[in-house]
PDB file of C-alpha atoms and ligand atoms in Angstrom:
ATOM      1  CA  UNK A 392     127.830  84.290 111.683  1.00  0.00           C
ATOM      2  CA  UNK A 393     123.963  84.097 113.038  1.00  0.00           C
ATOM      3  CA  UNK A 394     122.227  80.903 113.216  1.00  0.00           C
ATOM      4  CA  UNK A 395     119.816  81.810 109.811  1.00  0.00           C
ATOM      5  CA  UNK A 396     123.663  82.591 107.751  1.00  0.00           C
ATOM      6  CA  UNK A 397     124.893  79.284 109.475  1.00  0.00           C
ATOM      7  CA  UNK A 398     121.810  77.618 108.515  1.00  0.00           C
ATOM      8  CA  UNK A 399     121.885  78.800 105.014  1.00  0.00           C
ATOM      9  CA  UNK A 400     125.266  78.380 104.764  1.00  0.00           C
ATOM     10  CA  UNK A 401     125.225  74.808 105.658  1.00  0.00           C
ATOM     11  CA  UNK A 402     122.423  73.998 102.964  1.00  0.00           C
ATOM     12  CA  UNK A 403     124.167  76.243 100.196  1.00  0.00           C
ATOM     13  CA  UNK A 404     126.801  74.032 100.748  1.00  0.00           C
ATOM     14  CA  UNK A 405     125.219  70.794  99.718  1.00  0.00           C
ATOM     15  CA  UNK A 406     125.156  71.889  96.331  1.00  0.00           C
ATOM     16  CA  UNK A 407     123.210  74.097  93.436  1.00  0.00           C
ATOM     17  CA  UNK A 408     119.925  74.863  94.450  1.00  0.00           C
ATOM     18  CA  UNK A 409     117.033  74.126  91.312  1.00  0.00           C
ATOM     19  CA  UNK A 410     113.980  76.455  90.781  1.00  0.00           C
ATOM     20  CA  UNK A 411     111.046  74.930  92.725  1.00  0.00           C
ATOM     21  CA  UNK A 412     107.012  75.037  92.127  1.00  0.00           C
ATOM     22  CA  UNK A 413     105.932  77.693  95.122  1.00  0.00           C
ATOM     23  CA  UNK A 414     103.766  75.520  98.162  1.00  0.00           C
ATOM     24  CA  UNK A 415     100.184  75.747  97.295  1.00  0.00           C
ATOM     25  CA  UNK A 416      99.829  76.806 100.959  1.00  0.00           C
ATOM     26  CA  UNK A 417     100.579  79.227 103.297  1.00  0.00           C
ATOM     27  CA  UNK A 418     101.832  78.192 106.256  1.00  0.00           C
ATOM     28  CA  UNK A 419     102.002  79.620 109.949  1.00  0.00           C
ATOM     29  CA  UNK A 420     103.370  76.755 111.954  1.00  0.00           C
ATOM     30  CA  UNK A 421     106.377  74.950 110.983  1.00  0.00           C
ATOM     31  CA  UNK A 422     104.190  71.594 110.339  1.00  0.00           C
ATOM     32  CA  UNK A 423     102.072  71.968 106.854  1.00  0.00           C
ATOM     33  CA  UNK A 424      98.205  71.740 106.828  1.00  0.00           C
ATOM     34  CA  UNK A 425      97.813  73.344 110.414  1.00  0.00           C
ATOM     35  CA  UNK A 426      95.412  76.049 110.640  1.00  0.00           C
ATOM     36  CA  UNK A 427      94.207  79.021 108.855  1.00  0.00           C
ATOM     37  CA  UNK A 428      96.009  79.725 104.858  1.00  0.00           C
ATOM     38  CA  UNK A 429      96.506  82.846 102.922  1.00  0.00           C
ATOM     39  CA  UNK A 430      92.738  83.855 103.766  1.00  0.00           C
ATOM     40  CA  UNK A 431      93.477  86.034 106.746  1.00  0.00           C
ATOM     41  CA  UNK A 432      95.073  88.502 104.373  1.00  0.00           C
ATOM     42  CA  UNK A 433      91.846  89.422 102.769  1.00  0.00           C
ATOM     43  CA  UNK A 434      89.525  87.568 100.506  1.00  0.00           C
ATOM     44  CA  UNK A 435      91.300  88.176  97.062  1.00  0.00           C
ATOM     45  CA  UNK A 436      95.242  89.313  97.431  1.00  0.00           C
ATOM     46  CA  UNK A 437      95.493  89.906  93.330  1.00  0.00           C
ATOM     47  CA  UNK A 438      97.176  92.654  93.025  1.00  0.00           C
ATOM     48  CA  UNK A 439      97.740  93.335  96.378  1.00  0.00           C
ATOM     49  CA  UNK A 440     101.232  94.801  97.723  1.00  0.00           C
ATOM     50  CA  UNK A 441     102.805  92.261 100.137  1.00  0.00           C
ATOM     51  CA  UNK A 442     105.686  92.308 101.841  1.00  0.00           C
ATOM     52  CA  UNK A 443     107.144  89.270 104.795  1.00  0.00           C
ATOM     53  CA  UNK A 444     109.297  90.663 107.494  1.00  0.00           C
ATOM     54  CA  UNK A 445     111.987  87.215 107.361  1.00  0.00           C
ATOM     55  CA  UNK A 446     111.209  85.374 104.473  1.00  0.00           C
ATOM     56  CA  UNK A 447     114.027  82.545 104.851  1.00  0.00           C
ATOM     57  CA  UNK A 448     114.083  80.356 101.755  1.00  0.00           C
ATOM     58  CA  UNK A 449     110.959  81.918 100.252  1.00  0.00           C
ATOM     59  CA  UNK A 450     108.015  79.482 100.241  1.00  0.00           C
ATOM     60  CA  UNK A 451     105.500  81.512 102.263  1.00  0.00           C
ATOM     61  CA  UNK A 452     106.258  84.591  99.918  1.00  0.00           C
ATOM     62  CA  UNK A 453     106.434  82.542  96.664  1.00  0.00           C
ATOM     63  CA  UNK A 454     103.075  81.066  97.740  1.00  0.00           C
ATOM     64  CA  UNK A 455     101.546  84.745  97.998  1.00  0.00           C
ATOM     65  CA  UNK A 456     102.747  85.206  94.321  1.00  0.00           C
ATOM     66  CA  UNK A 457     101.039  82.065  93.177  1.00  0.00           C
ATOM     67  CA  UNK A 458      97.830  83.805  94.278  1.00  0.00           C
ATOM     68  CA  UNK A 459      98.274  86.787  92.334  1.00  0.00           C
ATOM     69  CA  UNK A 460      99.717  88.949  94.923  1.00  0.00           C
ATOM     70  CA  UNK A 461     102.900  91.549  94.312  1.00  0.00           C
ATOM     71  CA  UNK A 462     105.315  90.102  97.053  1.00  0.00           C
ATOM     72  CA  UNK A 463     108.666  91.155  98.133  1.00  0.00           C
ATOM     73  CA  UNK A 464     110.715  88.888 100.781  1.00  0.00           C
ATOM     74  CA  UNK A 465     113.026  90.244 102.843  1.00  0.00           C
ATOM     75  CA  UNK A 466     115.513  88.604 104.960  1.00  0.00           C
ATOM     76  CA  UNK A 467     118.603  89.988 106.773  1.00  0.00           C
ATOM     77  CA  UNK A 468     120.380  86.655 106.098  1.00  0.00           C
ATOM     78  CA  UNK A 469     122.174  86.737 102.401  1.00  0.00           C
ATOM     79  CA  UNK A 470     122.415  82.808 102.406  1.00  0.00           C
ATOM     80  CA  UNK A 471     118.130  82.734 102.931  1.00  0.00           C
ATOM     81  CA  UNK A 472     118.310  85.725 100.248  1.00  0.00           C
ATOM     82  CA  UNK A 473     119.940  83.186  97.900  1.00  0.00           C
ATOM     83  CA  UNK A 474     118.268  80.386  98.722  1.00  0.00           C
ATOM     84  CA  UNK A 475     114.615  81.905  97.908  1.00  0.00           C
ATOM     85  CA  UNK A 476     116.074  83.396  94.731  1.00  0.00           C
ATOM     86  CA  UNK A 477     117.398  79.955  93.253  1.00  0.00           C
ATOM     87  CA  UNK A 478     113.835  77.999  94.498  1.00  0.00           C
ATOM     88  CA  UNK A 479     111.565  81.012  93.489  1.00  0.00           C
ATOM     89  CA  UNK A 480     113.380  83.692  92.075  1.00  0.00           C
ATOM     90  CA  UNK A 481     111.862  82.874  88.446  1.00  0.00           C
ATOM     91  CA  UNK A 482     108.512  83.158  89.532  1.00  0.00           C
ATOM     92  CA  UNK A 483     108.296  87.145  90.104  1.00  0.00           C
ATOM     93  CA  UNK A 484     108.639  87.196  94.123  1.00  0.00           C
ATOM     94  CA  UNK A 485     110.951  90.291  94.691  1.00  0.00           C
ATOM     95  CA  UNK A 486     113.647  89.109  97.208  1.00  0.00           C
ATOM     96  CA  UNK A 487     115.765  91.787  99.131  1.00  0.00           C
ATOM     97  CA  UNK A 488     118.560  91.075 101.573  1.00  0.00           C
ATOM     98  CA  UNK A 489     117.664  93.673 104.150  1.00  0.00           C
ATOM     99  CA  UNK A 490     116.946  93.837 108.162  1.00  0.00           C
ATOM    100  CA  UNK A 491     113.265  94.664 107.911  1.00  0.00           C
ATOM    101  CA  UNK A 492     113.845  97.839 110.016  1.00  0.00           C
ATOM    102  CA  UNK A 493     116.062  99.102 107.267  1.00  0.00           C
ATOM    103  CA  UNK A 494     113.797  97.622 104.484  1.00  0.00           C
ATOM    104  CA  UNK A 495     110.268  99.336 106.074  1.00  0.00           C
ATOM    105  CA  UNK A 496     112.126 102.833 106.658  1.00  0.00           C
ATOM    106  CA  UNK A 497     114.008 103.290 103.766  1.00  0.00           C
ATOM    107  CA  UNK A 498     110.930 102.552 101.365  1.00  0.00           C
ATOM    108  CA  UNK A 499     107.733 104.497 100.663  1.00  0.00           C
ATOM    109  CA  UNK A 500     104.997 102.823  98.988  1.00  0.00           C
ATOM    110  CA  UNK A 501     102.102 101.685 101.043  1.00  0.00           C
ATOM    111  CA  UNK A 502     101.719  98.351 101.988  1.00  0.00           C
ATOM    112  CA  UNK A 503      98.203  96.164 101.735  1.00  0.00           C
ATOM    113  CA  UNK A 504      99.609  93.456 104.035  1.00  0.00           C
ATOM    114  CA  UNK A 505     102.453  92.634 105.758  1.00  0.00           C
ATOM    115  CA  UNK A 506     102.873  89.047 107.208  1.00  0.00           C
ATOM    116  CA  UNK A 507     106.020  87.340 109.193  1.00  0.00           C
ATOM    117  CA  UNK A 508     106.332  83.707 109.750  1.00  0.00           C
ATOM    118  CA  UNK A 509     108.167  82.964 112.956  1.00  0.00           C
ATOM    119  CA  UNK A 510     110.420  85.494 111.238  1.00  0.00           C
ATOM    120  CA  UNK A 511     111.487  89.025 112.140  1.00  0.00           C
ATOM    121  CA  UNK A 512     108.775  90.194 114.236  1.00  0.00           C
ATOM    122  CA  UNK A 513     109.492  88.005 117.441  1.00  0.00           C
ATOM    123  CA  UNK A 514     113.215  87.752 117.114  1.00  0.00           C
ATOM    124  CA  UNK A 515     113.951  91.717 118.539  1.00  0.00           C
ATOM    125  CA  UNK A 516     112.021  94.342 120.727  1.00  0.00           C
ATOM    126  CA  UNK A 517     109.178  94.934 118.636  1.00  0.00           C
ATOM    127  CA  UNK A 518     108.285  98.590 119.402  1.00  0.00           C
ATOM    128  CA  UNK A 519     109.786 100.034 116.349  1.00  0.00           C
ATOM    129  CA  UNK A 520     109.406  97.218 114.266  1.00  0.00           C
ATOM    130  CA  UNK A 521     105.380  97.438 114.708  1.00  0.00           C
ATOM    131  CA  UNK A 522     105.790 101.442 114.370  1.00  0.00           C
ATOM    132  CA  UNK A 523     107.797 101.302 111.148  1.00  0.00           C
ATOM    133  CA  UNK A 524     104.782  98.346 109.910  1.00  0.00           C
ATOM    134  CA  UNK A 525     102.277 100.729 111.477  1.00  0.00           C
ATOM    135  CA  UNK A 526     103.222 103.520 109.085  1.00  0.00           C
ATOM    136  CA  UNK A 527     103.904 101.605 105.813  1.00  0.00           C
ATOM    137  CA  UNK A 528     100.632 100.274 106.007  1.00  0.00           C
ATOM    138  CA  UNK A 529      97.105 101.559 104.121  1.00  0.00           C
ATOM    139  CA  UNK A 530      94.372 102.154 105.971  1.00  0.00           C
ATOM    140  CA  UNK A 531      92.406  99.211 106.504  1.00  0.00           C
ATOM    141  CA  UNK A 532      96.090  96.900 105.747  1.00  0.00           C
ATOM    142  CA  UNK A 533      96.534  93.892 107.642  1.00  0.00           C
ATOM    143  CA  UNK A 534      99.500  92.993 109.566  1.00  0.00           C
ATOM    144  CA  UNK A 535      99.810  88.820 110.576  1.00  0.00           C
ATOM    145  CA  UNK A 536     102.569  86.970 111.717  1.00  0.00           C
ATOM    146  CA  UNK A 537     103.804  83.886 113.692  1.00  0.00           C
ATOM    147  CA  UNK A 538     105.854  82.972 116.628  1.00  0.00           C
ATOM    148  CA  UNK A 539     106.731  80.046 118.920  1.00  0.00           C
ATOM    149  CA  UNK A 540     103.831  80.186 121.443  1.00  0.00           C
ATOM    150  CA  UNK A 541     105.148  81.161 124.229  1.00  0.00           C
ATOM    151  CA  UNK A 542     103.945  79.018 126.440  1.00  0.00           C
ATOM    152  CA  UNK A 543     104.678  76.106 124.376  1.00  0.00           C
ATOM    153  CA  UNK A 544     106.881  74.411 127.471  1.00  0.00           C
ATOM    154  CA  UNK A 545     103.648  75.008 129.693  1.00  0.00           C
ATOM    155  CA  UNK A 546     104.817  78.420 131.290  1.00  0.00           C
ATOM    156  CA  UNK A 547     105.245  81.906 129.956  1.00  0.00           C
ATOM    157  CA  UNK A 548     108.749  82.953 130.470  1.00  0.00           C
ATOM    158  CA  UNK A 549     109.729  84.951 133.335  1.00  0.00           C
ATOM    159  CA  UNK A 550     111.694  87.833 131.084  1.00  0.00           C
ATOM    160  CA  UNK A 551     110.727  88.298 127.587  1.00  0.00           C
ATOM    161  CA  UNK A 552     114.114  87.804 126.574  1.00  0.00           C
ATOM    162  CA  UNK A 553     114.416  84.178 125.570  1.00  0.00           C
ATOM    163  CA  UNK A 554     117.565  82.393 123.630  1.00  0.00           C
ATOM    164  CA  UNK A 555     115.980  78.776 122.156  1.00  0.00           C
ATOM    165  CA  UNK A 556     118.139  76.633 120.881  1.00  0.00           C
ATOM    166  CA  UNK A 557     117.502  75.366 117.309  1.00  0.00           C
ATOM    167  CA  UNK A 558     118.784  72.738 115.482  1.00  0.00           C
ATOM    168  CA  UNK A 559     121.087  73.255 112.263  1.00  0.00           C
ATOM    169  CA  UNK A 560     121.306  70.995 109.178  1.00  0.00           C
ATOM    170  CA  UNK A 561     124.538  69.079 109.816  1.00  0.00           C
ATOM    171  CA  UNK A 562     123.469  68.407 113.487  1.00  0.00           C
ATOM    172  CA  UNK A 563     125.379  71.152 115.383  1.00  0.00           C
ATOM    173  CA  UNK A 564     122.908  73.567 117.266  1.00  0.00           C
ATOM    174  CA  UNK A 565     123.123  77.663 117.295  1.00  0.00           C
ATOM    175  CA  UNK A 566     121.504  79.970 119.476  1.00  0.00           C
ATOM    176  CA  UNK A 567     118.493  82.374 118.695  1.00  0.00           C
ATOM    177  CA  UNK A 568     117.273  85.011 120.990  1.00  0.00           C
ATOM    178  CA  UNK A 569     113.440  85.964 121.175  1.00  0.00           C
ATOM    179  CA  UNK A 570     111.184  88.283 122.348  1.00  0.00           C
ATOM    180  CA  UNK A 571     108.989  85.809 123.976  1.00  0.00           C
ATOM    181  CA  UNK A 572     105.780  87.776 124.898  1.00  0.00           C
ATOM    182  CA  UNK A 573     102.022  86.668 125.585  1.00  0.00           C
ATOM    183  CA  UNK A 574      99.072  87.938 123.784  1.00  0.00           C
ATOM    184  CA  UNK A 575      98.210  90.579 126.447  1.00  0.00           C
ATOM    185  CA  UNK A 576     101.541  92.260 125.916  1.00  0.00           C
ATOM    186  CA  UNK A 577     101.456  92.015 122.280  1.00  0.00           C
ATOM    187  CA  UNK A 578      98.071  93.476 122.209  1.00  0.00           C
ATOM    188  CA  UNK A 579      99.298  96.857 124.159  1.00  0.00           C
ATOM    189  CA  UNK A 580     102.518  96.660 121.824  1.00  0.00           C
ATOM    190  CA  UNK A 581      99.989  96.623 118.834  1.00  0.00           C
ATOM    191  CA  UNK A 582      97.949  99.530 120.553  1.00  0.00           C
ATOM    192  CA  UNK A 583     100.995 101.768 121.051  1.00  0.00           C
ATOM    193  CA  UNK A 584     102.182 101.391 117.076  1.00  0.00           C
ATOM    194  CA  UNK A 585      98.439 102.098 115.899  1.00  0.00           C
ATOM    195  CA  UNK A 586      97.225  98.317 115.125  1.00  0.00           C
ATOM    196  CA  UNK A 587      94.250  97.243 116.124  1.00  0.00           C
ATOM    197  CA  UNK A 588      94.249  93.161 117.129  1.00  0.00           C
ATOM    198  CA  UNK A 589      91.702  91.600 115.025  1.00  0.00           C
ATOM    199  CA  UNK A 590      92.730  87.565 115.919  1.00  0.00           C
ATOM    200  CA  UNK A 591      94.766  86.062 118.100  1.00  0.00           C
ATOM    201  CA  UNK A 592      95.057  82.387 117.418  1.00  0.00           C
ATOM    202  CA  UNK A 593      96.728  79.383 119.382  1.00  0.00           C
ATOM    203  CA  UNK A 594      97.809  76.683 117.059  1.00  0.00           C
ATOM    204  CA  UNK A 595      98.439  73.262 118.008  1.00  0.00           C
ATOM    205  CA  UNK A 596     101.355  71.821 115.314  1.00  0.00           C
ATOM    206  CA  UNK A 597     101.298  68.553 115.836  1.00  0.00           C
ATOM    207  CA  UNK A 598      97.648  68.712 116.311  1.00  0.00           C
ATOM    208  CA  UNK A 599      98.626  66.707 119.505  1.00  0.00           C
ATOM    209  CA  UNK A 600     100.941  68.590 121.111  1.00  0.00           C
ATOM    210  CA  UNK A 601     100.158  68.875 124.915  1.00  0.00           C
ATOM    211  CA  UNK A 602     100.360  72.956 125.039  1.00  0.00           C
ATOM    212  CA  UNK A 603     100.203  75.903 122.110  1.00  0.00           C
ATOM    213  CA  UNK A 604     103.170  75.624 119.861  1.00  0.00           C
ATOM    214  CA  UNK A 605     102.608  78.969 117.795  1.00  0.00           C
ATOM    215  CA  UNK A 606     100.596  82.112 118.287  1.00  0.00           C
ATOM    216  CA  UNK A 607      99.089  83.622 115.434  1.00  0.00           C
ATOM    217  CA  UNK A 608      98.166  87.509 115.439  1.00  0.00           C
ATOM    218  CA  UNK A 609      96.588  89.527 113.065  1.00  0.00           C
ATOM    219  CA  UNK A 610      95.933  93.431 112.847  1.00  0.00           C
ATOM    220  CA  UNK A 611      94.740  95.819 110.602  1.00  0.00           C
ATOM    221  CA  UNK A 612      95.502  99.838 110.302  1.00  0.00           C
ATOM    222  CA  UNK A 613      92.171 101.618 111.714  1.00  0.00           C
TER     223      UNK A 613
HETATM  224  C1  LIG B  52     112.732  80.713 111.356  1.00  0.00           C
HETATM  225  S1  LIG B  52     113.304  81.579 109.924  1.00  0.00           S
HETATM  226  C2  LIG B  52     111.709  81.733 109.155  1.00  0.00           C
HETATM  227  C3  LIG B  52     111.793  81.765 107.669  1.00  0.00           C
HETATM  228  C4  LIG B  52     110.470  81.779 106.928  1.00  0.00           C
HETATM  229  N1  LIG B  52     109.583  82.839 107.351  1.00  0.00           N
HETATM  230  C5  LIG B  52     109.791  80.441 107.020  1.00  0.00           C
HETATM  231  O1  LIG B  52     108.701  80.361 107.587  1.00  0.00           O
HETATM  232  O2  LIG B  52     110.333  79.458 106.479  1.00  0.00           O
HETATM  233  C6  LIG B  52     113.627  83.261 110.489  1.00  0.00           C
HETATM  234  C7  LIG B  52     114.187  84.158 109.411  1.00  0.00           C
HETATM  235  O3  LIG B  52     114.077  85.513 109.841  1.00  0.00           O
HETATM  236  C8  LIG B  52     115.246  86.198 109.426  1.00  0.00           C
HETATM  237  N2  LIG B  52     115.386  87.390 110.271  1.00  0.00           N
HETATM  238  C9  LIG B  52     115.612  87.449 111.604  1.00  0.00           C
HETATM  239  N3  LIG B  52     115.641  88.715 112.047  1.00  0.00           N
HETATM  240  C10 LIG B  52     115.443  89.495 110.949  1.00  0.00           C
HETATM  241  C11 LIG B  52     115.353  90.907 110.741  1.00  0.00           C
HETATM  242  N4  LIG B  52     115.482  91.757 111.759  1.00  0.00           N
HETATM  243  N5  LIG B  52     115.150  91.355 109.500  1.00  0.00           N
HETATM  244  C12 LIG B  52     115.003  90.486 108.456  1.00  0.00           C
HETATM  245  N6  LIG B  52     115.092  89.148 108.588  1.00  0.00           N
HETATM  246  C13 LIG B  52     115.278  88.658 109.818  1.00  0.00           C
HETATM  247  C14 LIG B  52     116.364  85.177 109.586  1.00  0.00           C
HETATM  248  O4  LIG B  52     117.507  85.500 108.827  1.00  0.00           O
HETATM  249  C15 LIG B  52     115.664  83.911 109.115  1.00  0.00           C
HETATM  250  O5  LIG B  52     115.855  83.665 107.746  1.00  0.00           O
END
């Protein structure tokens, strides 16, 4: 079992789940109110096709919704996959249990954003991941997402390949391995799949925290 069907499985566990009112946020860092909302997507998302790459439990996706946006989540773990369906299943998000690999390749219809929220861009080599994105998207679609800065402990990593160890619900901790990258590195991965970089963002979540806790990146197909 993975950390995110650990995770899930601990707070499936605790009992039924109820239908919840979707966050009237979006949110890139893991504290709320840091930093830029929905707005990066484009001025007015009704109607728009969304899809996020690692949705966990749903909020950023059933957020998009709320705005008028046509959102599917996708998450690899089926314990998220239930989770967001019993908080914000009855509010029209579209959740799929899929890797988003599988999800972007085995579907056709063109996307007008994709985002991923310290999700699953950042947690594998993102070559084909930002390829598969690359070629789902319309021209002029934006592609944003979040990860743990990383130089949030005050250096970059040494290898890209980073395991972090996160905290689970009952206490216990489970491994997670990143692709820890700086900007520079995602801007020639973004170049190779056909994005251009439009922002690159450090965030600060605590607003106090002594160094860059999440890197924000946004793209667009030319
Ligand atoms: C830190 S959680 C973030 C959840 C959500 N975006 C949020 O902000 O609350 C990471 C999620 O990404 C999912 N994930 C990791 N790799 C994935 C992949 N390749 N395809 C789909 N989901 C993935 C995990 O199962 C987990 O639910």
């Amino acid at each position: 079992m993975d950390a995110w069907d650990a995770h899930a499985a601990q707070r499936l566990a605790k009992g039924p789940l109820r239908p919840l009112e979707p966050p009237a946020r979006m949110e890139w860092t893991q504290r709320p109110g840091i930093g830029p909302g929905a707005e990066i997507l484009g001025e007015d998302l009704a109607g728009r096709r969304v899809v996020e790459l690692g949705c966990g439990p749903g909020n950023n996706a059933a957020h998009l919704t709320s705005i008028g946006a046509k959102v599917t989540g996708v998450d690899r773990s089926k314990g998220q996959i239930q989770r967001a369906v019993a908080h914000y299943g009855h509010h029209g998000t579209e959740f799929v249990h899929s890797r988003a690999l599988g999800y972007l390749t085995r579907e056709g219809e063109r996307l007008d954003a994709i985002v991923s929220v310290f999700g699953a861009i950042g947690l594998g080599e993102p070559a084909k991941l930002l390829s598969a994105c690359s070629r789902r998207l319309e021209r002029k679609g934006v592609l944003a997402f979040s990860v743990p800065h990383p130089q949030r402990t005050g250096t970059i990593p040494a290898s890209p390949r980073t395991r972090d160890r996160m905290t689970l619900p009952d206490g216990t901790t489970a491994t997670v391995d990143r692709w820890d990258i700086d900007p520079a590195a995602w801007v020639r991965a973004f170049n190779r799949a056909g994005l251009l970089i439009t922002g690159v963002s450090n965030l600060f979540a605590p607003a106090d925290a002594r160094w860059p806790t999440t890197l924000l990146i946004t793209a667009r197909k030319p």
